[in-house]
mmCIF file of C-alpha atoms and ligand atoms in Angstrom:
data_model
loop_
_atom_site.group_PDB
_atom_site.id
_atom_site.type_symbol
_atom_site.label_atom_id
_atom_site.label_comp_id
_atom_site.label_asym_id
_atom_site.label_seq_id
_atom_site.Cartn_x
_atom_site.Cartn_y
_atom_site.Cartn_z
ATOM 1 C CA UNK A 24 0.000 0.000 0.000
ATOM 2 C CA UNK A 25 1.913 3.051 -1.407
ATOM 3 C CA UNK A 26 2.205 5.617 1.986
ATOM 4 C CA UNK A 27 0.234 8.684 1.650
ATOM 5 C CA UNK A 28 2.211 11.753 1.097
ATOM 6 C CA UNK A 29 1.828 14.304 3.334
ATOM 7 C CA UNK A 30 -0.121 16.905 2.250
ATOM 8 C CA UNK A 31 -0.583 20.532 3.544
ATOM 9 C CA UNK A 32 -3.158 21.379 5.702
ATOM 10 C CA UNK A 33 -5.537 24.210 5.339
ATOM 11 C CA UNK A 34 -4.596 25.805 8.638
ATOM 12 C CA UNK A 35 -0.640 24.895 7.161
ATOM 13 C CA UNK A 36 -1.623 26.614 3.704
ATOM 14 C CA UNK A 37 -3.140 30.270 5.722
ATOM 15 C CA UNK A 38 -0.195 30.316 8.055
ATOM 16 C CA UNK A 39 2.811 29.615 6.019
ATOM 17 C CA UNK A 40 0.997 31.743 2.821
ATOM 18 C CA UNK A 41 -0.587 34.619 4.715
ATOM 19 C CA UNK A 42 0.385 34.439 8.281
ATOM 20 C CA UNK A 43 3.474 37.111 8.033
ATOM 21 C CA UNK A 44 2.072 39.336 5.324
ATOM 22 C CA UNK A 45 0.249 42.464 7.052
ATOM 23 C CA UNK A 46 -2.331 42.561 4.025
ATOM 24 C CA UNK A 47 -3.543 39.057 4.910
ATOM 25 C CA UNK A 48 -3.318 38.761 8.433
ATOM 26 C CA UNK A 49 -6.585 38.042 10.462
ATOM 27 C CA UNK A 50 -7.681 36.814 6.426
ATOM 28 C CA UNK A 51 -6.410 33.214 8.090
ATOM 29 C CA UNK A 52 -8.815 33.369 10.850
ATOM 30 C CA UNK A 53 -11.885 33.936 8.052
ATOM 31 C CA UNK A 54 -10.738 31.047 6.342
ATOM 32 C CA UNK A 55 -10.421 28.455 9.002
ATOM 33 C CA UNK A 56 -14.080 29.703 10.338
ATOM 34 C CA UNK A 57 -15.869 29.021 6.868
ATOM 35 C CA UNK A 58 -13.835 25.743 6.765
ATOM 36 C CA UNK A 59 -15.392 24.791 9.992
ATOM 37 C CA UNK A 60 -18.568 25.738 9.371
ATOM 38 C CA UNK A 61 -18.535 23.785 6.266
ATOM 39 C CA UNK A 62 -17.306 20.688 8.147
ATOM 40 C CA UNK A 63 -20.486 21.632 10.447
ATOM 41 C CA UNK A 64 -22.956 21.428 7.220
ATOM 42 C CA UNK A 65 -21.432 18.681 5.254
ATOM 43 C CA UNK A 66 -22.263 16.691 7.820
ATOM 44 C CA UNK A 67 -25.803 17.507 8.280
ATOM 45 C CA UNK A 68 -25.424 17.262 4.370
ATOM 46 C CA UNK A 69 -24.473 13.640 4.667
ATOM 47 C CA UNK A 70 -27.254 12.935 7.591
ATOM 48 C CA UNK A 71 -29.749 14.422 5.795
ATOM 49 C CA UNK A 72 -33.522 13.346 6.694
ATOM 50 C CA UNK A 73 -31.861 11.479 9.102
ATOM 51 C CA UNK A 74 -30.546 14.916 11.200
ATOM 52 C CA UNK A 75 -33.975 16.533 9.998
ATOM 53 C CA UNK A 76 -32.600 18.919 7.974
ATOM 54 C CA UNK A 77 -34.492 17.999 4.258
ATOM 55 C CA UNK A 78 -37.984 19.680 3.604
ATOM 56 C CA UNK A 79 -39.092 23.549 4.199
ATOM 57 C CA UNK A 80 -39.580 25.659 7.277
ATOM 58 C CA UNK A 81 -42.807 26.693 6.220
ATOM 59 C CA UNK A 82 -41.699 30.709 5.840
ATOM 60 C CA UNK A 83 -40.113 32.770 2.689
ATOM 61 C CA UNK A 84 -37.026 34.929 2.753
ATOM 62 C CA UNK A 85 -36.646 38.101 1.299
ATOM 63 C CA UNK A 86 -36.463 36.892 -1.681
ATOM 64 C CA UNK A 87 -39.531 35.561 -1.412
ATOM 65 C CA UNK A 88 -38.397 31.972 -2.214
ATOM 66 C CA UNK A 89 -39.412 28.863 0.433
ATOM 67 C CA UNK A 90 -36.420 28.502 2.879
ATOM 68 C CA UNK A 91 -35.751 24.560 3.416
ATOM 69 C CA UNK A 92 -35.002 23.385 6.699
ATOM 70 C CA UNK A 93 -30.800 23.194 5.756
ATOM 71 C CA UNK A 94 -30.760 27.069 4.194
ATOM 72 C CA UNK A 95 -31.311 28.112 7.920
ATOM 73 C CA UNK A 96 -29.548 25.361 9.125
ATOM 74 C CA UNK A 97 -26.100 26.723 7.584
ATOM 75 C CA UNK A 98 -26.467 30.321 8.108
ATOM 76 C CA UNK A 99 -27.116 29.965 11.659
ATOM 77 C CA UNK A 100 -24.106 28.047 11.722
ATOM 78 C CA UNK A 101 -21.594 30.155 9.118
ATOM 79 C CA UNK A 102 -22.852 33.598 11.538
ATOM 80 C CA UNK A 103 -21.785 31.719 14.236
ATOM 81 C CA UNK A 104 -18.380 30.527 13.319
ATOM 82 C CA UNK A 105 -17.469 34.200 11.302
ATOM 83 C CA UNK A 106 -18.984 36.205 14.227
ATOM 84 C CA UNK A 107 -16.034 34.101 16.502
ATOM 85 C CA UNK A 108 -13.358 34.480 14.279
ATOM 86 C CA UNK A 109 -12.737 37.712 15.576
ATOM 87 C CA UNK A 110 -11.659 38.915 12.523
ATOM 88 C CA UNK A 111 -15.313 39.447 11.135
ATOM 89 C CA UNK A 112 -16.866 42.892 11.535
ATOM 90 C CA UNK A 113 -20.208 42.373 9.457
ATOM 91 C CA UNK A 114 -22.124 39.573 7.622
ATOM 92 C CA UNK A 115 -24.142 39.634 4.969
ATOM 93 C CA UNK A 116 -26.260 36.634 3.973
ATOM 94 C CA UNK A 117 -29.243 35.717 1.613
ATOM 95 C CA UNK A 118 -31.387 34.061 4.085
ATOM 96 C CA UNK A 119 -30.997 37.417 6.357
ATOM 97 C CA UNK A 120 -32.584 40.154 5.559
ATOM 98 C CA UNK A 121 -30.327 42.929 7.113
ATOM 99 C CA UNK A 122 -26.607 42.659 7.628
ATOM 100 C CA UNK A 123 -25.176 41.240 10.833
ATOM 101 C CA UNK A 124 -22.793 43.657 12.570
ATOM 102 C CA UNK A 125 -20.824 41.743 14.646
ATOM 103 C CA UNK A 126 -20.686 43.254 18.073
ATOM 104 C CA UNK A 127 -17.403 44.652 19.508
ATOM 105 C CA UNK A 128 -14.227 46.122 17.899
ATOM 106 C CA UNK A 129 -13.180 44.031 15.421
ATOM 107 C CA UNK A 130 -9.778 45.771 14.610
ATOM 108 C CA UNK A 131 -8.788 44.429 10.761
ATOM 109 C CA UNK A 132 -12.669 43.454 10.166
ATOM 110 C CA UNK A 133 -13.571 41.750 7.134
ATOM 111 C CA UNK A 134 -16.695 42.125 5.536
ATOM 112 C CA UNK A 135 -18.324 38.470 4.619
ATOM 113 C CA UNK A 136 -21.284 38.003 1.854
ATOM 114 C CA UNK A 137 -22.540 34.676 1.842
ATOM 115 C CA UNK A 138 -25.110 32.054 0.220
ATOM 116 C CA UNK A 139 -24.418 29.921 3.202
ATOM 117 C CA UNK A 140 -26.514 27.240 0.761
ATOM 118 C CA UNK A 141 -26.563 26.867 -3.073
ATOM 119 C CA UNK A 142 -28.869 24.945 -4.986
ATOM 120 C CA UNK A 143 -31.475 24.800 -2.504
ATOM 121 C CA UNK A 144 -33.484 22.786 -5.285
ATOM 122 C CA UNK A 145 -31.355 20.257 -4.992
ATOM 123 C CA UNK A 146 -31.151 19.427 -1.256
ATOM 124 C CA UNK A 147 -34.215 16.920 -0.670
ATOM 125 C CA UNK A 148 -33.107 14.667 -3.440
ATOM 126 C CA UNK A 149 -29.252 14.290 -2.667
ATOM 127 C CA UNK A 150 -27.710 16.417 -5.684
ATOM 128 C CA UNK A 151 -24.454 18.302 -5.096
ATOM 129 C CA UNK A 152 -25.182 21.443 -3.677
ATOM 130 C CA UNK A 153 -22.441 24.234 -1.380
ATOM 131 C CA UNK A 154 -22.115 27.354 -0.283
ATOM 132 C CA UNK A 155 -20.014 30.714 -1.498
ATOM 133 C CA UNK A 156 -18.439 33.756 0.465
ATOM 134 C CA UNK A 157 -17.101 37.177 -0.791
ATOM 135 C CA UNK A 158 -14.673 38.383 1.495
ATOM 136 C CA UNK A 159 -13.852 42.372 1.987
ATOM 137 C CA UNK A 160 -11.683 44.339 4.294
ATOM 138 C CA UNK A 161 -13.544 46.778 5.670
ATOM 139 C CA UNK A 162 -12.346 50.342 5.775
ATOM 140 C CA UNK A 163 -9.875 51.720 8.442
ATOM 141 C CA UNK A 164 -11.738 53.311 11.313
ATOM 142 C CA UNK A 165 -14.632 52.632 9.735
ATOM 143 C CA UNK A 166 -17.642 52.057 11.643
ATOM 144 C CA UNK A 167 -19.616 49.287 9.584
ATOM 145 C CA UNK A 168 -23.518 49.730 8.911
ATOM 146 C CA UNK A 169 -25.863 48.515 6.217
ATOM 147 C CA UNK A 170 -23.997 50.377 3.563
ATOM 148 C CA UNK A 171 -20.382 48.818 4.576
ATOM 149 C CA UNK A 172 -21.624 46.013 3.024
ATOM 150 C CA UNK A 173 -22.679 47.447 -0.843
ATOM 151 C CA UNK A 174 -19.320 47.187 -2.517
ATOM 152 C CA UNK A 175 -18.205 46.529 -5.618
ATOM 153 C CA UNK A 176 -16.578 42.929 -6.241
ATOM 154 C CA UNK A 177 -13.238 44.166 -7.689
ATOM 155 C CA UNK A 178 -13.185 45.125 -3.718
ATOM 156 C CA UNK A 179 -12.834 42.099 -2.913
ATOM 157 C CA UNK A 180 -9.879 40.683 -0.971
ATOM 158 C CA UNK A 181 -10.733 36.976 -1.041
ATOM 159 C CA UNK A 182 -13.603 34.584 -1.959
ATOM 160 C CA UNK A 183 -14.305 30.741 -1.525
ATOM 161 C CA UNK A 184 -16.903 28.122 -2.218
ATOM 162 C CA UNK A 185 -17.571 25.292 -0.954
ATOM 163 C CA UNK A 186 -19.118 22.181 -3.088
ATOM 164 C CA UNK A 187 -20.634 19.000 -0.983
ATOM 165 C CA UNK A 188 -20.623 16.596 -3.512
ATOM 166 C CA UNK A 189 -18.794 13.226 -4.016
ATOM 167 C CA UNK A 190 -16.272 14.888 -2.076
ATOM 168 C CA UNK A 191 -16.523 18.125 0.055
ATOM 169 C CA UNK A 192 -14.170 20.638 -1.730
ATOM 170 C CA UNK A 193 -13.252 24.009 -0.658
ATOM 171 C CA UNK A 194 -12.170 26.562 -3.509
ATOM 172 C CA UNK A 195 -10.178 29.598 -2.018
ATOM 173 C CA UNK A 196 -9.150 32.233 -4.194
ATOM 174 C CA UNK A 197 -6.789 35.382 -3.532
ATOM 175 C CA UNK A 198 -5.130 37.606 -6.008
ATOM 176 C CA UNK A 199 -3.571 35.848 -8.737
ATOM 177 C CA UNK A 200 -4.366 32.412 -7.216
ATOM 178 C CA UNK A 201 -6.450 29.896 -6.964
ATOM 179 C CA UNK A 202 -6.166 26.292 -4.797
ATOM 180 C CA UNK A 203 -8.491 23.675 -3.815
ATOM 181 C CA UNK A 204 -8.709 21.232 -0.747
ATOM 182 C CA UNK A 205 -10.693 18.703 -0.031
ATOM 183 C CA UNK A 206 -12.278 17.521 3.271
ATOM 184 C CA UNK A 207 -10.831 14.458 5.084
ATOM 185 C CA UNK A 208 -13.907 13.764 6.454
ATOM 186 C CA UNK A 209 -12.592 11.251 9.527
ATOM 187 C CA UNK A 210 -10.018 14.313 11.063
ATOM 188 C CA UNK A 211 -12.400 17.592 9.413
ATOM 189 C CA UNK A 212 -9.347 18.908 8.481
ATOM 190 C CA UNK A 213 -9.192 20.222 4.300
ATOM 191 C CA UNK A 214 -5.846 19.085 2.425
ATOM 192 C CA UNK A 215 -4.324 20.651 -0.968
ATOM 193 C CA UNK A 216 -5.665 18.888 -3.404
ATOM 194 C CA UNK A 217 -6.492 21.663 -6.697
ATOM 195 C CA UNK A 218 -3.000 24.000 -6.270
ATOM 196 C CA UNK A 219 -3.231 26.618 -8.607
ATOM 197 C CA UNK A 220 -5.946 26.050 -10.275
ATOM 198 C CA UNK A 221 -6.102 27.660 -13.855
ATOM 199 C CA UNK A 222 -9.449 27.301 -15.859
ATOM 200 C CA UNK A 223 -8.152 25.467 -18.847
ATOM 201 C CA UNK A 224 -7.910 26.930 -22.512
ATOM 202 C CA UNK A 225 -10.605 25.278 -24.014
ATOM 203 C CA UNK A 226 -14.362 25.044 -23.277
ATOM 204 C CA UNK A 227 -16.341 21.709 -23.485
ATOM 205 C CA UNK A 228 -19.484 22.733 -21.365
ATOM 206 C CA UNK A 229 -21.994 24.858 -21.166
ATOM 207 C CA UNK A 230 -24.104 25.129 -18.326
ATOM 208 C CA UNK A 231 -27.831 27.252 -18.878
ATOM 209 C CA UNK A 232 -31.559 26.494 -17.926
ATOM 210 C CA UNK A 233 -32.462 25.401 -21.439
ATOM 211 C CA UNK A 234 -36.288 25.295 -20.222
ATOM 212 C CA UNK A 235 -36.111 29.360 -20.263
ATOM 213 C CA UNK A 236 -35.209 29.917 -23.583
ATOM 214 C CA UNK A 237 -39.227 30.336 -25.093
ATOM 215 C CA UNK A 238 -38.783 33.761 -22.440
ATOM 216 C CA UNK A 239 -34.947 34.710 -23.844
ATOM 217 C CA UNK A 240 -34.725 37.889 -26.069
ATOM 218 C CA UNK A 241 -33.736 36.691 -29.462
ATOM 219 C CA UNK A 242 -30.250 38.241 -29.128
ATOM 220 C CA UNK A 243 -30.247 36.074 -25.970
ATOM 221 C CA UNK A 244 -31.632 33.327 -27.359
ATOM 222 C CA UNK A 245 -28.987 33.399 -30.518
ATOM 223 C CA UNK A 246 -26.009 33.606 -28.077
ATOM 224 C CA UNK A 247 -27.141 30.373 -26.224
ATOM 225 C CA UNK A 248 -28.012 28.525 -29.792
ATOM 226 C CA UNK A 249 -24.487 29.095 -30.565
ATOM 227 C CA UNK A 250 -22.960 27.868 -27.631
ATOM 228 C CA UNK A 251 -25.427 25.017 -27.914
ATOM 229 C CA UNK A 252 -24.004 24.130 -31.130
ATOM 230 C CA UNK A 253 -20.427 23.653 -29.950
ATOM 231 C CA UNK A 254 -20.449 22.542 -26.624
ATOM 232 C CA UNK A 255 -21.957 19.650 -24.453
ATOM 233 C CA UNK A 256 -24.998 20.522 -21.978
ATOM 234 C CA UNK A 257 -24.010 19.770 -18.461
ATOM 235 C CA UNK A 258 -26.695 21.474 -16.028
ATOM 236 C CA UNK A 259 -26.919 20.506 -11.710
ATOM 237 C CA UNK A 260 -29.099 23.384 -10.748
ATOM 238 C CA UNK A 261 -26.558 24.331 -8.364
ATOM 239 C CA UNK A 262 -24.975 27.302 -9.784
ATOM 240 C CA UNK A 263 -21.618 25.882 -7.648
ATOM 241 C CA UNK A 264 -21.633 22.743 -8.804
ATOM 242 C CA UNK A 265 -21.909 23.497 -12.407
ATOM 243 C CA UNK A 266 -19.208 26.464 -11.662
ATOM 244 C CA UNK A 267 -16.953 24.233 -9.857
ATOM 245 C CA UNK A 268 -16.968 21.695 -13.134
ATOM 246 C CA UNK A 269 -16.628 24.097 -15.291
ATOM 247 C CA UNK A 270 -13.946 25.941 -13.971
ATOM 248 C CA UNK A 271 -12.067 22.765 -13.466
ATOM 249 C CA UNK A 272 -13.105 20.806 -16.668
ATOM 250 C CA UNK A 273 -13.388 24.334 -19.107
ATOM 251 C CA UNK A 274 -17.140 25.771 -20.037
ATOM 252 C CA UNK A 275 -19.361 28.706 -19.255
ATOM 253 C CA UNK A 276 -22.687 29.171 -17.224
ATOM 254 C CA UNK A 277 -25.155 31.262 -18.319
ATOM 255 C CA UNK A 278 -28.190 32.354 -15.963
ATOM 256 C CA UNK A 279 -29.542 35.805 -18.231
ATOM 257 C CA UNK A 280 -32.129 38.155 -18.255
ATOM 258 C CA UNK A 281 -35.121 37.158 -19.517
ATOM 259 C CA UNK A 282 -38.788 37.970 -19.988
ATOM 260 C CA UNK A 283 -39.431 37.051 -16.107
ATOM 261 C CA UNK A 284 -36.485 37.956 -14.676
ATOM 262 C CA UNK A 285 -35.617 41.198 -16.180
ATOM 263 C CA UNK A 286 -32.554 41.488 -13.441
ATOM 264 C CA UNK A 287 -31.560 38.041 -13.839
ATOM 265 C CA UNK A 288 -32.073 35.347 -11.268
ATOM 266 C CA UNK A 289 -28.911 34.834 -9.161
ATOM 267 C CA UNK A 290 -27.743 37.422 -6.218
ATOM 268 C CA UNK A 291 -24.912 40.343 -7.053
ATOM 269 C CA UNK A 292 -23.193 40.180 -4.051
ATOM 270 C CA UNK A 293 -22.747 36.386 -2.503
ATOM 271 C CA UNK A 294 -23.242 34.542 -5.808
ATOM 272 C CA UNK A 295 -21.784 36.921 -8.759
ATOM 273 C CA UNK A 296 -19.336 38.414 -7.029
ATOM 274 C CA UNK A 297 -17.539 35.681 -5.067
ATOM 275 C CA UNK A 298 -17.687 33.560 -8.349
ATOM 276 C CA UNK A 299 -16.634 36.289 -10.755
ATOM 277 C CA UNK A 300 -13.912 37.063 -8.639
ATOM 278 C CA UNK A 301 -12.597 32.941 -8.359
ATOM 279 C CA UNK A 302 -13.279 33.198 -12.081
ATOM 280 C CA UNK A 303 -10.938 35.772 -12.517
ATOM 281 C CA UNK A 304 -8.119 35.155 -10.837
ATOM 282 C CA UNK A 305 -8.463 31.321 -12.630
ATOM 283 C CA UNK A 306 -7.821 33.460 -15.774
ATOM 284 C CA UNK A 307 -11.606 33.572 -16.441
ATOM 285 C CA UNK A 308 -14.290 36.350 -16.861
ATOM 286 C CA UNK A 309 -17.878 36.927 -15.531
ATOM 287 C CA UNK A 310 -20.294 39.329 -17.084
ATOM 288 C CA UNK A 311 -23.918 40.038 -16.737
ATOM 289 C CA UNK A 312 -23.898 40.177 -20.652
ATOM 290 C CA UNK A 313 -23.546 43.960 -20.932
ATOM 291 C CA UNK A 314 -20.791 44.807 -18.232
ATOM 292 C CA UNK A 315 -17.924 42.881 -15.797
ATOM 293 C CA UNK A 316 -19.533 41.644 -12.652
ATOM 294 C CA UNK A 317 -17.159 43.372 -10.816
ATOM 295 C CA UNK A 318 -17.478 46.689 -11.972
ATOM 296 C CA UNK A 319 -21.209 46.881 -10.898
ATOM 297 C CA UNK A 320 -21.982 49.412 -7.891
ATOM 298 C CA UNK A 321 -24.327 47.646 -5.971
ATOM 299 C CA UNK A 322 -27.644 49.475 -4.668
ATOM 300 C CA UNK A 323 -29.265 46.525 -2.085
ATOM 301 C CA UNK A 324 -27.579 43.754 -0.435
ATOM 302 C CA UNK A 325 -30.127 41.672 -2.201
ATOM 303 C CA UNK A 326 -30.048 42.309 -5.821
ATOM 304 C CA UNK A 327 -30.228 40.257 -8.674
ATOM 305 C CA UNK A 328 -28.017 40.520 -11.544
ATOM 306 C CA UNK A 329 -27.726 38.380 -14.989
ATOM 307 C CA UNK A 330 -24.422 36.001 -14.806
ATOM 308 C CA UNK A 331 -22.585 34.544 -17.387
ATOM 309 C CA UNK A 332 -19.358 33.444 -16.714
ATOM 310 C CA UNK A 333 -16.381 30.736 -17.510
ATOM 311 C CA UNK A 334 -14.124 30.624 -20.520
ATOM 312 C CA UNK A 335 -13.114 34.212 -20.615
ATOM 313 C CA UNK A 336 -12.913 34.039 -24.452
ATOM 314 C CA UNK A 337 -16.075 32.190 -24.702
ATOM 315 C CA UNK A 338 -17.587 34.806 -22.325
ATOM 316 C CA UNK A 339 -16.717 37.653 -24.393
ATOM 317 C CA UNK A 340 -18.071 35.983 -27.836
ATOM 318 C CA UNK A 341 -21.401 35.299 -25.673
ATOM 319 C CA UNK A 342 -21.515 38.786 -24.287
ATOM 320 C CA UNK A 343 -20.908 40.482 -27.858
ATOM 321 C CA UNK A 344 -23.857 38.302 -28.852
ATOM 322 C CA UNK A 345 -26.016 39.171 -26.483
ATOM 323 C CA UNK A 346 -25.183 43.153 -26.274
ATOM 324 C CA UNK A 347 -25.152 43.304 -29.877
ATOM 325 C CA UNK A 348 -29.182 43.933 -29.924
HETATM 326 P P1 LIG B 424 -30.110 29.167 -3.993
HETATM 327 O O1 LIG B 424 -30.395 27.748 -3.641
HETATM 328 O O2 LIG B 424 -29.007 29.761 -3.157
HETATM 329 O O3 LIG B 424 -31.360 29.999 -4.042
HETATM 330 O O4 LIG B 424 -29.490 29.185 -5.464
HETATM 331 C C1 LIG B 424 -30.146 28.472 -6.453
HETATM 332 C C2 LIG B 424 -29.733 29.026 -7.776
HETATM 333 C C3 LIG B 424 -28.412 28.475 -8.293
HETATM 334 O O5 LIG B 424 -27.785 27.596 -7.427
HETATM 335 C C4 LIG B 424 -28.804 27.731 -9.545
HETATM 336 O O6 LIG B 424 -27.878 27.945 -10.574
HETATM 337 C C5 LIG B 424 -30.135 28.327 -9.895
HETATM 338 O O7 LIG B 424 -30.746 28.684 -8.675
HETATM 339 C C6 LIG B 424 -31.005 27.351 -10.615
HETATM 340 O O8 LIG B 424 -32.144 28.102 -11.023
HETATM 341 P P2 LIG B 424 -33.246 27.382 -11.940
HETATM 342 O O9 LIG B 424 -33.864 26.330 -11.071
HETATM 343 O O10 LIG B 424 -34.184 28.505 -12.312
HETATM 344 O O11 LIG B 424 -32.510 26.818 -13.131
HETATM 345 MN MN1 LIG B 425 -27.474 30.318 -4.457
HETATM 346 MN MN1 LIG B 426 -28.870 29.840 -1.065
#
């Protein structure tokens, strides 16, 4: 049996990578929280109806959409692990309507916008499904409120998902890089697994809601026929799962406007953002179809925005599709 080679730890990876530089420090002490609140929900994850978690709570969130049992479930426990970090200063999550300031000084505060649960769809009948996080510093001797929170994703100082699928992966992503551990599930401890993860040069997927196209505007519609024409349909329903492939496997996700959903269907600032910013720095691009994700000023903590991102060449042929009129 060959012997294992020692791989490096999460909490090795933070320390030796970030510990010593100024601009990261406290960043660490993020990380390691989201990593052990996703140990926290891939277990539930794996439990399942057996831990109670499947089904709905019976109420709607702001969004209006039916909160399951697990969406509550993992934000309860993602605010509680950020809020002890001691590094966190304010949260900001989709199944909470107003941000969380985090009470007490928080010296070198970050700023945290989660989905603490994507692909809510997908939960009750055992499809991969995870979570995402945008990570920003906050200002100095700022004093966060509501409006610390509305910042633009090229802000950002970090972002991470988290997939529970096959395996639990976690996908951290600074400037200029990109590296992926998975969960040893018998110590809860994440190991390097994806380092420097570059989203390769060509596409072979593309990942859309094909039952929306009758409501598509027919530059819209045109852009997806031609990526429908050279590419394979792969399509979860969990906008990180079909991210996570695509960015490891090459292809681009498209969730548009459309007749319904005039602003698009997925969140600016805990879906868009954290993804357009792994994107990125993987040597991607993310666009709503008329400008880069990142550029966007956000307005509400809430808002929707179109996303299409992946393949950054791909992404611009879509986008000069779609914006053509
Ligand atoms: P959430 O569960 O956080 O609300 O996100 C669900 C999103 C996203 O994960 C996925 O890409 C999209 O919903 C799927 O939407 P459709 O069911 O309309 O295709
Ligand atoms: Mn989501
Ligand atoms: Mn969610």
């Amino acid at each position: 049996m060959p012997v294992a080679e020692k791989r490096t730890t999460l909490q090795e990876y933070v320390t030796s990578e970030w510990q010593d530089k100024p601009q990261t420090s406290g960043l660490g002490a993020v990380i390691m929280a989201i990593a052990e609140g996703s140990c926290r929900v891939q277990a539930l994850v794996q439990q399942a109806a057996l831990a109670d978690v499947l089904g709905v709570t019976g109420e709607t969130n702001i969004q209006g959409e039916i909160v399951e049992r697990l969406d509550t479930a993992s934000s309860d426990i993602f605010v509680e692990t950020l809020s002890q970090s001691g590094h966190v200063a304010a949260i900001g999550c989709e199944e909470i309507e107003k941000p969380v300031i985090v009470e007490g000084e928080v010296a070198d505060g970050f700023i945290v916008l989660m989905d603490p649960l994507d692909g809510s769809s997908n939960i009750d009948v055992a499809v991969s499904i995870g979570s995402i996080f945008g990570i920003w510093r906050k200002r100095p001797d700022e004093t966060v409120n509501d409006d610390s929170l509305l910042r633009p994703g090229n802000e950002q100082v970090a972002a991470a998902y988290v997939v529970y699928g096959s395996s639990t992966i976690l996908v951290l992503a600074t400037k200029n890089n990109v590296c992926g551990f998975t969960l040893d599930v018998g110590s809860g401890k994440f190991s390097v697994t994806h380092p420097n993860i570059k989203i390769p040069a060509d596409c072979l997927y593309y990942s859309t809601n094909e039952g929306n196209n009758k409501v598509l505007d027919e530059p819209t519609r045109k852009a997806i026929t031609l990526l429908r024409n050279k590419y394979s349909q792969r399509y979860v329903g969990s906008l990180v799962a079909d991210f996570h492939r695509n960015l490891l496997k090459g292809g681009i996700f498209a969730y548009p406007a459309d007749q319904n959903r005039k602003d698009g269907r997925l969140r600016l600032m805990y879906e868009a953002n954290p993804l357009g910013f792994v994107v990125e720095q993987a040597g991607g691009a993310a666009s709503t179809g008329f400008q880069r994700i990142l550029d966007i000023i956000p307005k509400q903590l809430h808002q929707r925005t179109p996303l299409i991102l992946g393949n950054k060449d791909v992404v611009e042929e879509t986008v000069s599709v779609i914006s053509a009129g």
